């Protein structure tokens, strides 16, 4: 049941990422539409301005956070099991603790996707470094918080 839910979430994340790539695409076909018949190629302006690209982050980041929530929930559930971290009279479950960090890392990558895929900065390495920073920070802070439960 959890595996099917996770597969659904990963599929949704891939679909959202693909949609963001399509929204920010300025490939040859789209440039021809923008250029029109009278403009020479040197005067081609992109159809999406920098401000519009940054404004895409306003809906993409909250969407990535919502897609990330099931990964965080699954990591928390894996940390302590169904009885909670106190054991609830049944003893503490330590079976799923190995999956906490990978689940949080996947959630961090999902949160970083909008910052990497949307062209809010002209340099790709800046977007990658920012996304990597978000993914690592999210994973480390949540892991510290979850491991403080035990």
Tab-separated table of C-alpha atoms in Angstrom:
chain	number	residue	atom	x	y	z
A	1	UNK	CA	0.000	0.000	0.000
A	2	UNK	CA	2.760	2.449	0.934
A	3	UNK	CA	4.782	1.387	-2.119
A	4	UNK	CA	1.880	2.183	-4.441
A	5	UNK	CA	1.423	5.564	-2.774
A	6	UNK	CA	5.108	6.367	-3.119
A	7	UNK	CA	5.047	5.314	-6.767
A	8	UNK	CA	2.088	7.630	-7.321
A	9	UNK	CA	3.910	10.512	-5.649
A	10	UNK	CA	7.111	9.948	-7.640
A	11	UNK	CA	5.071	9.803	-10.848
A	12	UNK	CA	3.361	13.069	-9.946
A	13	UNK	CA	6.734	14.683	-9.183
A	14	UNK	CA	8.111	13.584	-12.557
A	15	UNK	CA	5.004	14.923	-14.298
A	16	UNK	CA	5.322	18.273	-12.507
A	17	UNK	CA	9.032	18.482	-13.358
A	18	UNK	CA	8.297	17.696	-17.008
A	19	UNK	CA	5.617	20.389	-17.041
A	20	UNK	CA	8.020	22.949	-15.596
A	21	UNK	CA	10.614	22.089	-18.231
A	22	UNK	CA	8.002	22.497	-20.953
A	23	UNK	CA	6.910	25.882	-19.552
A	24	UNK	CA	10.433	27.253	-19.583
A	25	UNK	CA	11.440	25.722	-22.933
A	26	UNK	CA	12.710	28.210	-25.506
A	27	UNK	CA	13.573	25.650	-28.171
A	28	UNK	CA	13.778	26.367	-31.915
A	29	UNK	CA	10.077	25.852	-32.621
A	30	UNK	CA	9.033	28.249	-29.890
A	31	UNK	CA	11.642	30.810	-30.976
A	32	UNK	CA	10.216	30.714	-34.510
A	33	UNK	CA	6.783	31.533	-33.102
A	34	UNK	CA	8.197	34.424	-31.113
A	35	UNK	CA	10.358	35.782	-33.927
A	36	UNK	CA	7.639	36.138	-36.497
A	37	UNK	CA	8.306	36.724	-40.191
A	38	UNK	CA	9.874	40.190	-40.044
A	39	UNK	CA	12.449	40.020	-37.236
A	40	UNK	CA	15.992	38.897	-37.992
A	41	UNK	CA	17.348	36.128	-35.731
A	42	UNK	CA	19.637	38.561	-33.852
A	43	UNK	CA	16.639	40.461	-32.445
A	44	UNK	CA	14.793	37.443	-31.072
A	45	UNK	CA	13.445	38.063	-27.599
A	46	UNK	CA	12.458	35.144	-25.388
A	47	UNK	CA	8.738	34.772	-24.896
A	48	UNK	CA	9.077	34.433	-21.145
A	49	UNK	CA	10.827	37.279	-19.346
A	50	UNK	CA	13.020	36.842	-16.279
A	51	UNK	CA	10.261	38.200	-14.033
A	52	UNK	CA	7.770	35.711	-15.441
A	53	UNK	CA	10.231	32.874	-14.913
A	54	UNK	CA	10.733	33.899	-11.307
A	55	UNK	CA	6.988	34.133	-10.855
A	56	UNK	CA	6.726	30.478	-11.880
A	57	UNK	CA	8.470	29.706	-8.597
A	58	UNK	CA	5.468	31.109	-6.707
A	59	UNK	CA	3.339	28.116	-7.707
A	60	UNK	CA	6.076	25.538	-8.317
A	61	UNK	CA	7.672	25.700	-4.850
A	62	UNK	CA	4.405	25.215	-2.889
A	63	UNK	CA	3.481	22.412	-5.279
A	64	UNK	CA	6.851	20.751	-4.692
A	65	UNK	CA	6.313	21.105	-0.940
A	66	UNK	CA	2.912	19.383	-1.190
A	67	UNK	CA	4.438	16.594	-3.293
A	68	UNK	CA	7.180	16.313	-0.648
A	69	UNK	CA	4.758	15.848	2.287
A	70	UNK	CA	4.124	12.104	1.750
A	71	UNK	CA	7.875	11.462	1.748
A	72	UNK	CA	8.222	13.293	5.059
A	73	UNK	CA	5.241	11.433	6.471
A	74	UNK	CA	6.664	8.087	5.361
A	75	UNK	CA	10.043	8.958	6.909
A	76	UNK	CA	8.371	9.854	10.205
A	77	UNK	CA	6.329	6.673	10.119
A	78	UNK	CA	9.454	4.628	9.348
A	79	UNK	CA	11.273	6.257	12.239
A	80	UNK	CA	8.990	5.039	15.015
A	81	UNK	CA	6.382	2.742	13.504
A	82	UNK	CA	2.670	2.691	14.148
A	83	UNK	CA	2.933	2.768	17.959
A	84	UNK	CA	5.002	5.939	18.077
A	85	UNK	CA	8.474	6.493	19.470
A	86	UNK	CA	7.397	5.579	22.993
A	87	UNK	CA	6.272	2.144	21.840
A	88	UNK	CA	2.706	2.566	23.065
A	89	UNK	CA	2.964	-0.576	25.203
A	90	UNK	CA	4.099	-2.747	22.297
A	91	UNK	CA	7.774	-1.785	22.257
A	92	UNK	CA	9.632	0.585	19.967
A	93	UNK	CA	9.838	-0.476	16.324
A	94	UNK	CA	13.301	-0.046	14.832
A	95	UNK	CA	12.734	-1.951	11.606
A	96	UNK	CA	12.276	0.994	9.215
A	97	UNK	CA	14.928	3.388	10.513
A	98	UNK	CA	17.224	2.636	7.608
A	99	UNK	CA	14.742	4.145	5.163
A	100	UNK	CA	14.440	7.522	6.923
A	101	UNK	CA	17.442	9.221	5.295
A	102	UNK	CA	16.660	8.007	1.728
A	103	UNK	CA	13.036	9.160	2.053
A	104	UNK	CA	14.122	12.556	3.335
A	105	UNK	CA	16.714	12.801	0.545
A	106	UNK	CA	14.020	12.105	-2.070
A	107	UNK	CA	11.889	14.800	-0.462
A	108	UNK	CA	14.820	17.212	-0.591
A	109	UNK	CA	15.335	16.509	-4.287
A	110	UNK	CA	11.624	17.090	-4.944
A	111	UNK	CA	11.874	20.450	-3.155
A	112	UNK	CA	14.965	21.398	-5.152
A	113	UNK	CA	13.463	20.582	-8.563
A	114	UNK	CA	11.679	23.921	-9.118
A	115	UNK	CA	14.850	25.877	-8.340
A	116	UNK	CA	16.906	23.739	-10.712
A	117	UNK	CA	14.459	23.429	-13.608
A	118	UNK	CA	12.951	26.930	-13.747
A	119	UNK	CA	15.365	29.397	-15.322
A	120	UNK	CA	15.213	32.049	-12.586
A	121	UNK	CA	18.972	32.650	-12.913
A	122	UNK	CA	20.864	32.686	-16.229
A	123	UNK	CA	23.664	30.404	-15.004
A	124	UNK	CA	22.884	26.729	-14.662
A	125	UNK	CA	25.551	26.078	-12.028
A	126	UNK	CA	23.970	28.691	-9.727
A	127	UNK	CA	20.598	26.976	-10.033
A	128	UNK	CA	22.187	23.562	-9.412
A	129	UNK	CA	24.153	24.805	-6.398
A	130	UNK	CA	21.056	26.458	-4.929
A	131	UNK	CA	18.965	23.328	-5.484
A	132	UNK	CA	21.662	21.121	-3.983
A	133	UNK	CA	21.823	23.414	-0.963
A	134	UNK	CA	18.061	23.192	-0.487
A	135	UNK	CA	18.060	19.392	-0.828
A	136	UNK	CA	20.935	18.890	1.622
A	137	UNK	CA	19.563	21.400	4.133
A	138	UNK	CA	16.099	19.855	4.040
A	139	UNK	CA	17.479	16.342	4.493
A	140	UNK	CA	19.900	17.202	7.313
A	141	UNK	CA	17.515	19.385	9.317
A	142	UNK	CA	14.662	16.889	9.100
A	143	UNK	CA	16.942	13.966	9.928
A	144	UNK	CA	18.240	15.804	13.013
A	145	UNK	CA	14.693	16.602	14.037
A	146	UNK	CA	13.417	13.045	13.502
A	147	UNK	CA	16.367	11.392	15.199
A	148	UNK	CA	15.790	13.650	18.227
A	149	UNK	CA	12.467	11.830	18.769
A	150	UNK	CA	14.259	8.699	19.919
